[in-house]
Amino acid sequence: MATLKSPITCHVLDASTGKPAEGVVIRLQQLEVSGNGGPDIFHPLAKGYTNADGRCLDLLPPAGSHEAKTEKTELISGQTYKVVFKTKEYFERTNRQSFYPWVEVSFVIEKPEEHYHIPLLISPYSFTTYRGS
């Protein structure tokens, strides 16, 4: 059964201001493991932005949808993915420097039918994340 939201969603909060981080660019990438001893490579899969509430709810088409099938964005069990949060641009827009130009969160999809929520708590010199619900 198809859901009505992206199977991967994100939420970015700025701990230094206590507010949502609006306009953060988010890139989703999928790992291709080299079978011949060459380098493993992450390939672009999707791009999104956080909204005024700091959420990115439309990173991918809904699971099971025609769009997800034609764009080949269905999640794969056992596959490694990475979300890249472009934090430098966000902090520059708010006239602040930051130590981390981006934050990468790699994870493995165990059950493609489940929803994966990735919250990120940022400040100019730190970040933390966890698997949300």
Coordinates of C-alpha atoms in Angstrom, one line a residue:
M1 CA 0.0 0.0 0.0
A2 CA 1.4 3.4 -1.0
T3 CA 1.8 6.1 1.7
L4 CA 1.2 9.8 1.1
K5 CA 4.6 11.0 2.3
S6 CA 8.3 10.5 1.5
P7 CA 9.7 7.3 3.1
I8 CA 12.6 9.4 4.3
T9 CA 11.9 12.7 6.1
C10 CA 14.2 15.1 8.0
H11 CA 13.9 17.8 10.6
V12 CA 16.7 20.3 11.3
L13 CA 16.6 22.4 14.5
D14 CA 19.1 25.1 15.4
A15 CA 20.0 24.6 19.0
S16 CA 21.8 27.9 19.2
T17 CA 18.6 29.9 18.4
G18 CA 16.0 27.4 19.6
K19 CA 14.3 27.6 16.3
P20 CA 13.8 25.4 13.1
A21 CA 16.5 25.7 10.5
E22 CA 14.7 26.9 7.4
G23 CA 16.2 26.5 3.9
V24 CA 18.8 23.9 4.6
V25 CA 19.7 22.0 1.4
I26 CA 19.4 18.2 1.9
R27 CA 20.8 15.7 -0.5
L28 CA 20.0 12.0 -0.4
Q29 CA 22.6 9.6 -1.9
Q30 CA 22.7 5.9 -2.4
L31 CA 25.9 3.8 -2.0
E32 CA 27.3 1.7 -4.9
V33 CA 29.8 -0.8 -3.5
S34 CA 32.6 -1.6 -5.9
G35 CA 32.7 -5.3 -6.8
N36 CA 36.2 -5.2 -8.2
G37 CA 38.2 -3.6 -5.4
G38 CA 37.7 0.0 -6.7
P39 CA 36.2 2.8 -4.7
D40 CA 32.7 2.7 -3.2
I41 CA 30.7 5.6 -4.5
F42 CA 27.6 7.5 -3.3
H43 CA 25.3 8.5 -6.2
P44 CA 22.7 11.4 -6.0
L45 CA 19.2 10.2 -5.5
A46 CA 17.2 13.2 -4.4
K47 CA 17.5 16.9 -3.2
G48 CA 15.2 18.8 -0.9
Y49 CA 15.0 21.8 1.4
T50 CA 13.8 22.3 4.9
N51 CA 10.6 24.4 5.2
A52 CA 9.8 27.1 7.8
D53 CA 9.3 24.4 10.4
G54 CA 12.8 23.0 9.6
R55 CA 11.2 19.9 8.0
C56 CA 11.8 18.2 4.7
L57 CA 8.8 16.0 4.1
D58 CA 9.0 15.6 0.3
L59 CA 12.5 14.3 -0.3
L60 CA 11.3 11.3 -2.2
P61 CA 8.0 10.4 -3.9
P62 CA 5.7 8.3 -1.7
A63 CA 6.7 4.7 -1.4
G64 CA 4.8 2.5 -3.9
S65 CA 3.7 5.4 -6.0
H66 CA 4.0 5.5 -9.8
E67 CA 6.5 8.3 -9.5
A68 CA 8.7 6.3 -7.1
K69 CA 8.8 3.4 -9.5
T70 CA 9.4 5.4 -12.7
E71 CA 12.1 7.6 -11.0
K72 CA 13.7 4.4 -9.4
T73 CA 13.6 5.9 -5.9
E74 CA 12.1 2.9 -4.1
L75 CA 14.2 2.0 -1.0
I76 CA 16.1 -1.2 -1.0
S77 CA 16.5 -3.5 2.0
G78 CA 20.1 -3.8 3.1
Q79 CA 21.1 -0.7 1.0
T80 CA 23.2 2.0 2.5
Y81 CA 22.1 5.6 2.0
K82 CA 23.5 9.0 3.1
V83 CA 21.7 12.3 3.8
V84 CA 23.9 15.4 3.5
F85 CA 22.7 18.5 5.2
K86 CA 24.4 21.6 3.8
T87 CA 24.7 23.6 7.0
K88 CA 27.4 26.1 5.9
E89 CA 25.0 28.0 3.7
Y90 CA 22.3 28.1 6.4
F91 CA 24.7 29.6 8.9
E92 CA 26.1 32.1 6.3
R93 CA 22.5 33.3 5.6
T94 CA 22.1 33.9 9.4
N95 CA 25.5 35.8 9.5
R96 CA 27.3 33.2 11.5
Q97 CA 30.4 31.1 10.9
S98 CA 30.3 27.3 11.4
F99 CA 32.9 24.7 11.8
Y100 CA 31.1 22.0 9.7
P101 CA 30.3 22.9 6.1
W102 CA 27.9 20.0 5.9
V103 CA 26.7 17.1 8.0
E104 CA 26.6 13.6 6.6
V105 CA 24.4 10.9 8.1
S106 CA 24.8 7.4 6.6
F107 CA 22.3 4.6 7.4
V108 CA 21.2 1.2 6.3
I109 CA 17.6 0.6 5.3
E110 CA 16.5 -2.6 7.0
K111 CA 12.7 -2.6 6.2
P112 CA 11.8 -0.5 3.1
E113 CA 8.2 -0.5 4.1
E114 CA 9.0 1.5 7.3
H115 CA 9.3 5.2 7.5
Y116 CA 12.7 6.7 8.2
H117 CA 12.9 10.0 10.0
I118 CA 16.3 11.7 10.5
P119 CA 16.3 14.6 12.9
L120 CA 19.4 16.8 13.1
L121 CA 20.2 19.2 15.9
I122 CA 22.8 21.8 14.8
S123 CA 24.8 24.7 16.2
P124 CA 27.8 26.4 14.6
Y125 CA 30.2 24.0 16.3
S126 CA 28.3 20.8 17.0
F127 CA 25.6 18.5 15.8
T128 CA 23.7 15.4 16.9
T129 CA 21.3 13.1 15.2
Y130 CA 19.2 9.9 15.9
R131 CA 16.6 7.8 14.2
G132 CA 13.3 9.5 14.8
S133 CA 9.7 8.3 14.3

